[in-house]
Coordinates of C-alpha atoms in Angstrom, one line a residue:
M1 CA -25.8 22.0 -42.8
K2 CA -29.4 22.8 -44.2
K3 CA -32.2 23.1 -41.4
S4 CA -34.5 20.7 -41.0
L5 CA -37.3 18.8 -43.4
I6 CA -40.1 20.6 -41.4
F7 CA -39.3 24.4 -41.5
T8 CA -38.8 24.3 -44.9
F9 CA -41.7 23.2 -45.0
L10 CA -43.0 25.4 -43.3
I11 CA -41.4 28.5 -44.6
S12 CA -42.3 28.0 -48.4
V13 CA -45.4 25.7 -49.0
F14 CA -47.3 26.2 -46.1
S15 CA -47.2 29.7 -46.2
V16 CA -48.0 29.7 -50.0
S17 CA -51.4 27.8 -48.6
L18 CA -52.3 30.3 -46.3
I19 CA -52.2 33.3 -49.6
S20 CA -54.3 30.7 -51.2
A21 CA -56.6 29.8 -48.1
Q22 CA -57.4 33.5 -46.8
G23 CA -60.4 34.4 -47.9
S24 CA -62.3 31.4 -47.1
Q25 CA -60.1 30.3 -44.2
Q26 CA -61.7 29.5 -41.2
Y27 CA -59.5 31.7 -38.1
T28 CA -59.4 30.7 -34.4
T29 CA -60.1 34.2 -33.3
K30 CA -63.3 35.8 -34.0
S31 CA -62.0 39.5 -33.5
K32 CA -62.1 41.2 -37.0
K33 CA -59.2 43.6 -36.2
A34 CA -56.7 40.4 -35.3
I35 CA -57.8 38.8 -38.3
K36 CA -56.5 42.2 -40.7
Y37 CA -53.6 42.9 -39.0
Y38 CA -52.9 38.4 -39.4
V39 CA -53.8 38.9 -43.2
E40 CA -51.5 41.8 -43.4
S41 CA -48.9 40.4 -42.1
T42 CA -48.7 37.4 -45.2
N43 CA -46.5 39.9 -48.1
Y44 CA -44.5 40.8 -45.8
F45 CA -43.8 36.7 -44.0
I46 CA -43.4 35.7 -47.8
R47 CA -41.0 38.2 -49.2
R48 CA -39.0 37.7 -45.5
Q49 CA -39.7 41.4 -44.0
Y50 CA -39.8 40.1 -41.0
N51 CA -39.6 42.9 -39.2
P52 CA -42.8 45.1 -40.7
A53 CA -44.2 41.1 -40.3
L54 CA -43.6 41.4 -37.0
E55 CA -45.6 44.0 -36.0
L56 CA -48.3 42.8 -37.2
L57 CA -48.8 40.2 -35.6
Q58 CA -47.9 41.8 -32.5
A59 CA -50.7 43.7 -32.6
A60 CA -53.1 40.9 -34.0
V61 CA -52.6 38.7 -31.0
K62 CA -52.8 42.1 -28.6
K63 CA -56.0 42.0 -29.8
D64 CA -56.9 38.2 -29.2
G65 CA -54.0 36.5 -27.3
S66 CA -54.9 32.8 -28.2
F67 CA -55.1 33.8 -31.8
A68 CA -52.9 30.2 -33.0
E69 CA -52.4 30.8 -36.6
A70 CA -50.8 34.5 -35.5
H71 CA -48.8 32.6 -33.2
L72 CA -47.7 30.2 -35.1
R73 CA -47.1 32.2 -37.8
M74 CA -44.5 34.6 -35.3
S75 CA -42.2 30.7 -34.3
K76 CA -41.6 30.6 -37.6
I77 CA -40.2 34.3 -38.2
Y78 CA -38.5 33.8 -35.0
M79 CA -37.2 30.2 -35.9
A80 CA -35.6 32.1 -39.5
M81 CA -33.8 34.8 -37.0
G82 CA -32.1 32.3 -34.4
D83 CA -34.3 33.9 -31.4
E84 CA -35.2 30.3 -30.1
S85 CA -36.8 31.7 -26.6
Q86 CA -39.3 33.8 -28.5
V87 CA -39.9 30.5 -31.0
Q88 CA -40.7 28.1 -27.7
H89 CA -42.8 31.1 -26.1
H90 CA -45.2 31.1 -29.7
L91 CA -45.8 27.7 -29.6
Q92 CA -46.6 26.8 -26.4
K93 CA -49.2 29.3 -27.2
V94 CA -50.8 27.7 -30.1
V95 CA -50.7 23.9 -28.5
K96 CA -51.7 25.2 -25.3
A97 CA -55.2 27.1 -27.3
Q98 CA -55.1 24.2 -29.8
Y99 CA -54.0 21.4 -28.1
N100 CA -56.8 18.9 -30.4
N101 CA -56.8 20.7 -33.2
P102 CA -55.5 18.5 -36.3
S103 CA -54.7 21.9 -38.5
F104 CA -52.2 22.9 -35.6
S105 CA -50.7 19.5 -36.0
E106 CA -47.2 20.8 -36.8
A107 CA -46.7 23.8 -34.0
H108 CA -46.9 20.0 -31.4
V109 CA -44.4 19.2 -33.9
L110 CA -42.2 21.9 -33.7
L111 CA -42.9 22.2 -29.8
A112 CA -41.4 18.6 -29.5
E113 CA -38.1 19.2 -31.3
K114 CA -37.6 22.3 -28.4
Y115 CA -37.9 19.8 -26.0
F116 CA -35.6 17.4 -27.5
D117 CA -32.9 19.7 -27.9
Q118 CA -33.3 20.5 -24.1
S119 CA -32.8 17.3 -23.2
A120 CA -36.5 17.2 -21.9
Y121 CA -37.9 13.8 -23.4
Q122 CA -40.6 12.9 -22.0
E123 CA -42.3 16.2 -22.8
A124 CA -41.4 15.8 -26.5
R125 CA -42.6 12.3 -26.3
K126 CA -45.8 13.3 -25.5
L127 CA -46.4 15.5 -27.1
V128 CA -44.8 13.5 -30.5
N129 CA -48.0 10.5 -29.4
H130 CA -50.0 12.9 -29.3
I131 CA -49.4 14.0 -33.0
I132 CA -48.9 9.9 -33.8
G133 CA -52.4 9.0 -32.5
M134 CA -54.5 12.1 -33.7
E135 CA -57.7 11.6 -36.6
K136 CA -56.7 13.7 -39.8
A137 CA -53.5 14.9 -38.5
N138 CA -51.4 16.2 -41.2
R139 CA -49.4 13.0 -43.1
L140 CA -46.3 14.9 -42.8
M141 CA -46.4 15.7 -39.8
Q142 CA -47.5 13.1 -38.3
E143 CA -44.0 11.8 -40.4
E144 CA -42.1 14.0 -38.9
A145 CA -43.3 12.5 -35.1
R146 CA -42.8 9.1 -35.6
Y147 CA -38.9 10.5 -37.0
L148 CA -38.3 12.1 -34.0
L149 CA -40.5 9.8 -31.7
A150 CA -37.3 7.3 -32.8
N151 CA -34.6 9.7 -32.4
I152 CA -36.5 10.5 -28.9
D153 CA -35.8 6.5 -28.1
F154 CA -32.3 6.1 -29.3
T155 CA -31.1 9.2 -27.6
E156 CA -32.4 7.4 -23.9
K157 CA -31.2 4.6 -25.2
N158 CA -27.9 5.8 -25.4
I159 CA -27.3 9.4 -24.3
D160 CA -25.6 7.7 -21.4
K161 CA -23.0 5.6 -23.3
P162 CA -20.6 7.9 -24.2
V163 CA -17.7 7.8 -26.6
E164 CA -14.5 9.2 -25.6
F165 CA -13.9 12.3 -27.1
S166 CA -11.6 15.2 -26.8
P167 CA -11.5 17.1 -30.0
K168 CA -9.0 20.4 -30.3
P169 CA -8.7 22.8 -33.2
L170 CA -5.6 23.1 -35.0
G171 CA -3.0 25.8 -34.5
G172 CA -0.4 26.8 -36.2
G173 CA -0.8 29.0 -39.4
L174 CA -4.2 26.6 -39.4
N175 CA -7.7 28.2 -38.9
Q176 CA -6.6 32.0 -39.8
L177 CA -9.9 32.7 -42.6
G178 CA -13.0 34.0 -41.3
L179 CA -14.4 30.7 -42.1
Q180 CA -12.3 26.8 -42.9
Y181 CA -14.0 23.5 -43.1
F182 CA -14.4 20.0 -44.9
P183 CA -10.9 19.3 -44.4
V184 CA -9.2 16.0 -46.2
L185 CA -5.7 15.1 -46.0
T186 CA -2.6 13.0 -48.1
V187 CA -2.2 9.8 -46.5
D188 CA 1.4 10.8 -45.4
Q189 CA -1.2 13.2 -43.5
Q190 CA 1.8 16.4 -44.8
S191 CA -0.5 18.4 -46.8
M192 CA -3.9 19.5 -46.1
I193 CA -6.3 20.5 -48.4
F194 CA -10.2 22.5 -47.5
T195 CA -12.7 24.9 -48.3
G196 CA -12.4 28.3 -46.6
R197 CA -13.7 31.9 -46.9
R198 CA -11.9 34.9 -45.7
G199 CA -15.0 36.3 -44.5
T200 CA -18.1 34.9 -42.8
M201 CA -20.7 36.7 -44.7
P202 CA -22.3 35.2 -48.0
Q203 CA -20.8 38.0 -50.2
Y204 CA -17.1 36.0 -49.5
D205 CA -17.0 32.8 -52.3
E206 CA -15.6 29.5 -51.9
D207 CA -12.5 28.7 -52.4
I208 CA -9.6 25.7 -52.0
Y209 CA -6.5 26.2 -49.9
I210 CA -3.5 23.9 -48.4
S211 CA -1.6 24.3 -45.7
K212 CA 1.8 21.9 -45.4
K213 CA 2.7 20.4 -41.8
Q214 CA 5.9 21.9 -40.7
P215 CA 9.2 20.1 -39.3
D216 CA 7.9 21.6 -35.9
G217 CA 4.6 19.2 -36.7
Q218 CA 2.3 22.7 -37.0
W219 CA 0.0 23.2 -39.7
S220 CA 1.4 26.7 -42.3
R221 CA -1.4 29.7 -43.4
P222 CA -3.1 28.5 -46.1
E223 CA -2.6 29.3 -49.9
S224 CA -4.9 29.2 -52.2
L225 CA -4.8 25.6 -54.0
S226 CA -3.8 27.0 -57.9
D227 CA -4.7 29.8 -59.8
N228 CA -6.3 27.4 -62.0
I229 CA -9.0 25.8 -59.5
N230 CA -10.5 29.0 -58.1
T231 CA -12.0 31.8 -59.6
R232 CA -14.3 34.1 -57.9
A233 CA -17.2 31.9 -58.3
N234 CA -17.9 29.4 -55.4
E235 CA -15.0 26.3 -55.6
G236 CA -14.9 24.3 -52.4
T237 CA -16.1 20.2 -51.1
C238 CA -12.8 18.6 -52.8
T239 CA -11.4 15.3 -52.1
V240 CA -7.7 14.4 -52.8
S241 CA -6.3 11.0 -54.0
A242 CA -3.9 9.5 -51.4
D243 CA -0.9 10.4 -53.2
G244 CA -2.4 14.1 -53.3
R245 CA -2.4 14.1 -57.2
T246 CA -5.8 13.8 -58.2
L247 CA -8.2 16.3 -56.4
I248 CA -12.3 16.5 -57.0
F249 CA -13.8 19.6 -56.0
T250 CA -17.5 21.3 -56.4
A251 CA -17.7 24.3 -58.6
C252 CA -20.6 26.6 -59.0
Q253 CA -19.9 28.0 -61.8
E254 CA -22.8 29.5 -64.2
G255 CA -23.0 28.3 -67.8
N256 CA -19.2 26.2 -67.2
G257 CA -21.6 22.7 -65.6
F258 CA -24.9 20.8 -66.8
G259 CA -26.6 21.9 -63.0
S260 CA -26.1 24.0 -60.3
C261 CA -22.9 23.2 -58.9
D262 CA -20.9 20.3 -60.8
L263 CA -17.8 17.8 -60.3
F264 CA -14.9 19.3 -61.6
I265 CA -11.4 17.4 -62.0
S266 CA -7.6 18.3 -61.9
Y267 CA -4.1 16.8 -62.0
K268 CA -1.0 17.5 -60.1
I269 CA 2.0 16.7 -62.6
G270 CA 5.0 18.1 -61.4
E271 CA 4.4 20.5 -58.5
E272 CA 1.4 22.3 -61.3
W273 CA -2.3 21.3 -61.3
S274 CA -3.6 20.9 -64.2
M275 CA -6.7 23.2 -65.1
P276 CA -10.2 21.6 -64.4
K277 CA -12.2 19.8 -66.6
N278 CA -16.2 18.9 -65.8
M279 CA -16.8 14.7 -65.4
G280 CA -19.2 14.9 -67.7
N281 CA -22.7 13.8 -67.8
K282 CA -21.9 10.0 -66.4
I283 CA -21.7 12.0 -63.1
N284 CA -22.9 15.6 -63.7
G285 CA -26.9 16.8 -64.8
K286 CA -29.0 19.5 -64.2
S287 CA -29.6 17.9 -60.5
W288 CA -27.3 19.3 -57.9
E289 CA -23.9 17.1 -57.3
S290 CA -21.0 17.8 -54.1
Q291 CA -19.5 16.9 -51.6
P292 CA -17.1 14.2 -53.4
S293 CA -14.5 11.6 -51.7
L294 CA -12.0 9.6 -54.1
S295 CA -10.9 6.5 -53.1
A296 CA -7.0 6.5 -52.5
D297 CA -6.1 5.2 -56.5
G298 CA -8.5 7.4 -57.4
N299 CA -10.7 4.8 -59.3
T300 CA -14.2 5.3 -57.2
L301 CA -16.2 7.8 -56.7
Y302 CA -18.9 9.1 -54.3
F303 CA -20.7 12.2 -54.4
V304 CA -23.8 13.4 -53.2
S305 CA -26.8 14.4 -54.9
D306 CA -30.4 15.4 -55.4
R307 CA -31.4 14.3 -58.4
K308 CA -35.0 12.4 -59.0
G309 CA -35.1 8.5 -58.3
G310 CA -33.1 8.0 -55.4
Q311 CA -34.1 7.3 -52.0
G312 CA -34.2 10.7 -50.8
R313 CA -34.3 14.6 -51.8
R314 CA -30.3 14.1 -51.1
D315 CA -28.4 10.7 -51.6
I316 CA -25.1 8.9 -52.0
Y317 CA -23.7 8.3 -55.2
V318 CA -20.8 6.0 -56.7
T319 CA -19.0 5.7 -60.1
Y320 CA -15.9 3.7 -61.0
R321 CA -13.6 4.7 -63.8
N322 CA -12.9 1.4 -65.9
E323 CA -9.1 0.2 -67.6
Q324 CA -9.9 3.1 -70.5
G325 CA -9.7 5.8 -67.8
E326 CA -13.1 6.8 -68.3
W327 CA -15.7 7.0 -65.7
C328 CA -19.0 5.3 -66.0
S329 CA -22.9 6.3 -65.5
A330 CA -22.9 7.2 -61.4
E331 CA -25.6 5.0 -59.7
N332 CA -27.0 5.2 -56.2
L333 CA -25.1 3.4 -53.3
G334 CA -29.1 2.0 -52.4
K335 CA -30.8 1.3 -49.2
D336 CA -28.5 0.0 -47.2
I337 CA -26.8 3.5 -46.7
N338 CA -29.5 6.0 -47.9
T339 CA -33.2 6.6 -46.3
P340 CA -35.8 8.3 -47.2
R341 CA -33.9 12.1 -46.2
D342 CA -30.9 13.5 -46.3
E343 CA -27.4 12.3 -46.7
V344 CA -24.4 13.9 -47.4
S345 CA -20.6 14.3 -46.7
P346 CA -19.5 10.5 -47.4
F347 CA -15.8 9.7 -46.6
I348 CA -14.6 6.5 -48.1
H349 CA -11.3 5.3 -45.6
V350 CA -8.2 4.7 -47.9
N351 CA -9.0 1.1 -47.2
G352 CA -12.0 1.2 -49.5
Q353 CA -14.0 -0.1 -47.2
T354 CA -15.4 2.1 -44.3
L355 CA -17.6 4.4 -45.9
Y356 CA -18.7 6.8 -43.3
F357 CA -20.9 9.9 -44.0
A358 CA -24.0 12.0 -42.1
S359 CA -27.5 11.3 -42.3
E360 CA -30.6 12.0 -41.1
G361 CA -32.8 9.8 -41.6
L362 CA -31.6 7.0 -39.5
P363 CA -32.0 7.0 -35.6
G364 CA -30.1 9.1 -33.4
F365 CA -29.3 11.8 -31.5
G366 CA -31.0 14.6 -34.1
K367 CA -30.7 16.7 -37.1
F368 CA -27.6 15.1 -39.5
D369 CA -24.8 12.8 -37.1
L370 CA -22.7 11.1 -38.2
Y371 CA -22.4 6.9 -39.6
V372 CA -19.8 4.1 -40.2
S373 CA -20.5 1.0 -42.6
E374 CA -18.1 -1.2 -43.9
K375 CA -17.8 -3.2 -47.2
N376 CA -18.9 -6.3 -47.5
G377 CA -19.2 -7.5 -51.0
Q378 CA -21.3 -5.7 -52.7
S379 CA -23.5 -4.3 -50.0
W380 CA -22.9 -2.7 -47.0
T381 CA -23.3 -3.8 -43.3
K382 CA -25.8 -1.6 -41.4
P383 CA -24.4 2.1 -40.3
K384 CA -23.3 2.3 -36.8
N385 CA -23.7 6.2 -34.8
L386 CA -20.5 7.3 -34.1
G387 CA -22.2 8.1 -30.6
Y388 CA -22.3 11.0 -28.1
P389 CA -20.8 13.3 -28.1
I390 CA -19.2 12.9 -31.1
N391 CA -22.9 13.1 -32.4
T392 CA -25.3 15.4 -30.3
K393 CA -28.2 17.4 -31.0
E394 CA -26.5 19.4 -33.2
D395 CA -25.9 18.9 -37.3
Q396 CA -22.8 16.7 -38.0
A397 CA -20.6 16.6 -40.7
S398 CA -17.6 16.7 -42.5
L399 CA -15.5 13.7 -41.0
F400 CA -12.4 12.6 -42.6
I401 CA -9.6 10.1 -40.9
T402 CA -6.7 8.8 -40.9
A403 CA -5.0 5.7 -42.8
D404 CA -4.3 3.9 -39.5
G405 CA -8.1 4.9 -38.4
K406 CA -6.4 6.6 -35.1
D407 CA -7.4 10.0 -35.8
A408 CA -10.0 12.2 -37.2
Y409 CA -10.2 16.0 -38.4
Y410 CA -13.5 17.7 -38.6
S411 CA -15.2 21.1 -38.9
H412 CA -17.3 22.6 -36.3
E413 CA -20.0 25.6 -37.1
Q414 CA -21.7 28.1 -35.4
R415 CA -24.7 30.7 -37.5
Q416 CA -25.3 33.6 -36.5
G417 CA -29.1 34.1 -38.2
D418 CA -28.6 32.7 -41.4
H419 CA -24.8 32.4 -42.2
Y420 CA -21.9 31.3 -40.5
A421 CA -20.2 33.4 -37.4
S422 CA -17.5 31.1 -37.1
S423 CA -16.3 27.8 -38.6
I424 CA -12.7 25.9 -37.0
I425 CA -11.0 22.9 -38.2
Y426 CA -11.0 20.2 -34.4
T427 CA -8.8 17.2 -34.8
F428 CA -9.7 14.2 -32.5
V429 CA -8.4 11.1 -31.7
I430 CA -11.4 8.0 -32.4
P431 CA -12.6 6.1 -29.7
Q432 CA -11.2 2.4 -30.5
E433 CA -14.5 1.1 -30.5
I434 CA -15.8 2.6 -33.6
R435 CA -11.7 2.7 -35.3
V436 CA -11.9 1.0 -39.0
T437 CA -11.8 -2.4 -39.3
N438 CA -8.7 -2.7 -41.4
R439 CA -6.2 0.3 -41.2
S440 CA -3.9 1.5 -43.6
S441 CA 0.0 2.7 -44.4
Y442 CA 1.8 3.3 -47.6
V443 CA 4.5 2.5 -49.9
E444 CA 6.2 5.3 -51.4
G445 CA 8.6 6.3 -54.0
T446 CA 10.9 7.1 -57.0
V447 CA 10.8 5.3 -60.3
Y448 CA 13.8 5.8 -62.4
D449 CA 15.8 4.4 -65.3
A450 CA 18.0 1.8 -63.9
V451 CA 20.9 3.3 -66.8
T452 CA 19.8 6.2 -66.9
K453 CA 18.8 7.2 -63.3
K454 CA 16.1 9.8 -64.7
P455 CA 13.1 9.5 -63.4
L456 CA 10.1 7.6 -65.0
G457 CA 6.7 7.4 -65.4
A458 CA 5.7 4.4 -65.2
K459 CA 2.3 2.7 -63.9
V460 CA 1.4 0.6 -61.0
E461 CA -0.5 -2.1 -59.6
L462 CA -1.3 -3.5 -56.7
M463 CA -2.6 -7.7 -56.3
D464 CA -4.7 -9.1 -53.8
L465 CA -2.6 -12.5 -54.0
N466 CA -5.0 -14.3 -51.6
Q467 CA -8.5 -13.4 -53.7
Q468 CA -6.3 -13.3 -56.7
K469 CA -7.6 -9.4 -58.2
K470 CA -6.5 -6.3 -58.9
I471 CA -7.0 -4.0 -55.7
S472 CA -5.9 -0.6 -57.4
D473 CA -2.9 0.7 -59.7
V474 CA -1.9 4.2 -59.7
N475 CA 0.9 5.8 -62.4
S476 CA 4.4 7.8 -61.1
D477 CA 4.1 11.2 -61.9
P478 CA 5.9 11.3 -65.4
K479 CA 7.8 14.8 -64.3
N480 CA 9.7 13.4 -60.7
G481 CA 9.2 10.0 -61.2
D482 CA 7.1 9.8 -57.7
Y483 CA 4.7 7.1 -56.6
L484 CA 2.9 6.8 -53.4
M485 CA 0.3 2.9 -53.1
V486 CA -2.0 2.3 -49.9
L487 CA -1.2 -0.8 -48.6
T488 CA -4.0 -2.0 -46.1
E489 CA -3.7 -4.6 -42.9
G490 CA -5.5 -8.5 -44.4
S491 CA -3.7 -9.4 -46.6
E492 CA -0.4 -10.8 -49.1
Y493 CA -0.3 -7.9 -51.7
A494 CA 2.2 -8.0 -54.8
L495 CA 2.7 -4.2 -55.9
Y496 CA 3.9 -4.6 -59.7
I497 CA 5.9 -1.2 -61.3
D498 CA 6.0 -1.6 -65.5
R499 CA 6.6 0.8 -68.3
E500 CA 6.1 -0.3 -72.3
G501 CA 10.4 -0.5 -72.9
Y502 CA 11.6 -1.7 -69.8
L503 CA 11.6 -4.9 -67.3
F504 CA 9.2 -4.8 -64.6
Q505 CA 9.4 -5.4 -61.2
S506 CA 7.5 -6.9 -58.9
L507 CA 7.6 -6.2 -54.8
T508 CA 5.6 -8.1 -52.1
F509 CA 3.7 -7.3 -48.9
N510 CA 2.3 -9.3 -46.4
Y511 CA 0.5 -7.5 -44.1
S512 CA -1.6 -10.6 -43.8
E513 CA -2.1 -10.9 -39.9
K514 CA -2.8 -8.5 -38.4
S515 CA -1.0 -6.2 -35.9
L516 CA 0.1 -2.8 -35.3
Q517 CA 3.4 -2.9 -36.7
S518 CA 2.2 -4.3 -39.2
V519 CA 0.8 -1.1 -41.5
A520 CA 1.8 1.3 -38.7
K521 CA 5.4 2.5 -40.4
P522 CA 5.4 3.5 -44.0
L523 CA 7.6 2.2 -47.0
H524 CA 10.0 3.9 -48.8
I525 CA 11.2 1.6 -51.9
D526 CA 13.2 3.7 -54.5
V527 CA 12.1 0.9 -58.3
Y528 CA 15.3 1.2 -61.2
L529 CA 13.8 -0.1 -64.1
Q530 CA 15.7 -1.7 -66.3
P531 CA 15.6 -1.2 -70.1
I532 CA 14.6 -4.6 -72.3
T533 CA 18.4 -5.9 -73.2
K534 CA 20.4 -8.9 -73.4
G535 CA 21.4 -10.1 -70.0
T536 CA 19.3 -7.7 -67.8
E537 CA 17.1 -10.1 -65.0
T538 CA 14.4 -9.4 -63.1
V539 CA 13.1 -11.2 -59.4
L540 CA 9.9 -12.8 -59.2
N541 CA 9.1 -12.1 -55.4
N542 CA 5.7 -13.9 -55.7
I543 CA 6.4 -17.0 -56.4
F544 CA 6.2 -19.0 -53.5
F545 CA 6.6 -23.0 -52.8
D546 CA 6.4 -24.8 -49.7
V547 CA 9.4 -25.7 -48.0
D548 CA 11.9 -28.4 -49.9
K549 CA 9.3 -28.6 -52.2
Y550 CA 8.9 -27.4 -55.5
E551 CA 5.2 -27.6 -56.6
I552 CA 4.1 -23.7 -56.7
K553 CA 1.5 -22.6 -54.2
E554 CA -2.0 -21.4 -56.1
I555 CA -0.8 -17.9 -54.8
S556 CA 1.8 -17.3 -56.9
Q557 CA -1.1 -17.0 -60.1
P558 CA -1.1 -13.2 -60.6
E559 CA 2.9 -13.0 -60.6
L560 CA 3.2 -16.5 -63.7
N561 CA 0.3 -14.5 -65.2
K562 CA 2.0 -11.1 -65.1
V563 CA 5.9 -12.2 -66.8
A564 CA 2.7 -14.4 -69.6
S565 CA 1.2 -11.2 -70.0
F566 CA 4.8 -9.8 -70.5
L567 CA 6.1 -12.0 -72.5
R568 CA 2.7 -12.3 -75.2
D569 CA 3.5 -7.5 -75.2
N570 CA 6.9 -8.2 -75.8
P571 CA 6.4 -11.4 -78.7
E572 CA 10.6 -11.1 -80.0
I573 CA 11.7 -11.9 -76.4
R574 CA 13.5 -14.5 -74.7
I575 CA 14.1 -15.5 -72.0
T576 CA 15.7 -17.7 -69.6
I577 CA 14.3 -19.0 -65.9
N578 CA 16.3 -19.1 -63.1
G579 CA 16.0 -20.6 -59.7
H580 CA 18.2 -20.5 -57.1
T581 CA 18.1 -21.5 -53.3
D582 CA 20.4 -20.0 -49.7
N583 CA 23.1 -22.6 -48.4
Q584 CA 21.3 -24.2 -46.9
G585 CA 21.1 -28.8 -46.7
S586 CA 23.8 -29.8 -49.1
A587 CA 25.0 -28.3 -52.3
E588 CA 23.2 -30.7 -55.3
Y589 CA 20.5 -30.7 -53.1
N590 CA 19.9 -27.1 -53.9
L591 CA 21.1 -27.3 -57.2
E592 CA 18.4 -29.8 -58.1
L593 CA 15.3 -28.1 -56.0
S594 CA 16.7 -24.9 -57.8
S595 CA 16.2 -26.8 -61.2
K596 CA 12.9 -28.6 -60.6
R597 CA 11.2 -24.8 -59.4
A598 CA 12.7 -23.0 -62.4
K599 CA 11.3 -25.9 -64.9
A600 CA 8.3 -25.5 -63.0
V601 CA 7.5 -21.9 -63.8
Y602 CA 8.9 -22.9 -67.5
D603 CA 6.2 -25.2 -67.4
Y604 CA 3.3 -23.2 -66.2
L605 CA 4.0 -20.2 -68.5
V606 CA 4.2 -23.7 -71.4
Q607 CA 0.7 -24.2 -70.3
A608 CA -0.1 -20.3 -70.5
G609 CA 0.2 -20.7 -74.5
I610 CA 4.0 -19.3 -74.9
D611 CA 6.3 -21.0 -77.0
Q612 CA 8.4 -23.2 -75.3
E613 CA 11.3 -22.2 -78.0
R614 CA 11.1 -19.1 -76.7
L615 CA 11.6 -19.9 -73.2
Q616 CA 14.8 -21.9 -70.6
S617 CA 15.5 -22.9 -67.4
R618 CA 17.7 -23.1 -65.1
G619 CA 18.6 -23.8 -61.3
Y620 CA 21.7 -22.4 -60.2
G621 CA 21.3 -23.6 -55.8
Q622 CA 23.5 -21.8 -53.3
S623 CA 26.2 -20.9 -56.2
K624 CA 24.9 -17.1 -57.0
P625 CA 23.6 -15.2 -53.3
V626 CA 22.3 -11.8 -54.1
T627 CA 23.4 -11.2 -50.1
S628 CA 24.8 -13.1 -46.7
N629 CA 23.5 -16.0 -46.1
D630 CA 23.9 -15.8 -42.4
T631 CA 20.7 -13.9 -41.6
E632 CA 17.4 -15.4 -42.0
E633 CA 16.5 -12.0 -44.3
G634 CA 19.1 -12.9 -45.8
R635 CA 18.7 -16.7 -47.3
Q636 CA 14.9 -15.2 -47.5
K637 CA 16.5 -12.9 -50.4
N638 CA 18.5 -15.7 -52.0
R639 CA 15.7 -17.9 -52.2
R640 CA 14.7 -16.8 -55.1
I641 CA 12.9 -17.2 -59.0
A642 CA 14.4 -14.8 -62.2
F643 CA 13.6 -14.2 -65.6
E644 CA 16.5 -12.8 -67.8
I645 CA 16.2 -11.6 -71.1
L646 CA 18.6 -13.7 -73.4

């Protein structure tokens, strides 16, 4: 994470202005020797040759101990060197000598930041209020003072309301590299992919690593993800789809992108990752793009960019993949999330509704804090700070939340000067009050040809029956037939598995009632697709009727439309719609009810434009059960509508 905005300002803009103004500047000392030493230190300071610069500045303050410019420059040098005690000592010298001088308002704000970091909130508040009320104070410094005041107010109000937080470093083979950070997991929590460096010094480049959970629950030693992914350049800050088969990552490869760092995409087919491709100029530009977060189905991407025209310097953007598989032009996520300052490290939960991110522009405990926001239609709810001690006065970022919303993973970094001394991956249990609103689980399995039993690549679509719209779609692996689809509580779903030349299959999931049991246990369902041949039949699991009624419920429309679409795509096919019941009631009644229900489906398809010459309907009542009627589960399976190829 970057250092504070004020520090960046001081080291660059202000130091350059000193060179241009040194010939006419009125210093706070009358000692010509002190001024001479100070001016001689300038070139060393600009070139970051800090030791010779300090020697000259120390000579300057020996000549005049109240020489404010020299003390201020020394504070900047010690800040860059990480010597916080010396930073504070020299800032205090400046503020004491120039308390009412607006030219030194930056020293007041920097010192207030030090007091804030030490929890000396009243001392910090006094200094920032002084700058805010000071006429002719630097506007940027007054803006910094107001920002710091908001953090002081927030911290004093919330520091005594801690959330439960017991982080633990991950053991096993993990945390074996020099540095490891930005962890992401597949939805089954069996694979972790993260950015790593073999050493802590800057000369070690970033690569992407994978660790897998062992039978004993421990993580394996990290391995390079793929020779197709990692190069001699830097690759890092990645994201993976829920099924672990789509990877988007940041690569900073000279001559192979639009800007300094671009986003690249790779697909896993079988056990191999494809050669990555640049995601194109609708996402990447001359600016810096990084820190991607991919939705569960791989069709929505959030990322960070410092491109022009945003709300701040670094903002969160979003892009969508259309029906043709093309990524649309990225859009700024807007003022609901982004501020005039930096927002970084977005993470979209697999439910597609909950966004976690880090911001330094919202009131918090200092620097970058972690926040959560829920998607509300086309907008986002007001971001909520995750609370202390998850957030502290230090930078927080790179949070990953599991599908059930229970556990979080993050990396904790420690700096030494201008580089990281350590970075360790931790986990902790998410406090109840900040867990996701809608938890998720998943269904996974393999798609087969029902005749040959060979694995198939097929399209897998998830429909929200209540909203009557598609939620997501994925493809089963073309080599091994494996598929995985995330299911989120709060609605009823239809899952369609479809491939050209085969009858589609539909599965049904009712997650409308929120209960831990409804999403706690992942499901394994293998699917066997029947080739389109005479006599083959598929059950329509998402056509619903009220008890003893034959009027089709509105929630059935997505399934009926799926049948109509199938018939349009296969104009040579004729079908019969078959109705079946359980054995409750008389055989005569059940035969009549099943016939009317089948006819209702027939009528819907005719109204949808399907030629009635291609359709028949028939009721079988209770005469063709597929399982025993001795249990409610069995009776439910026997109450069904199916269609058969004629």
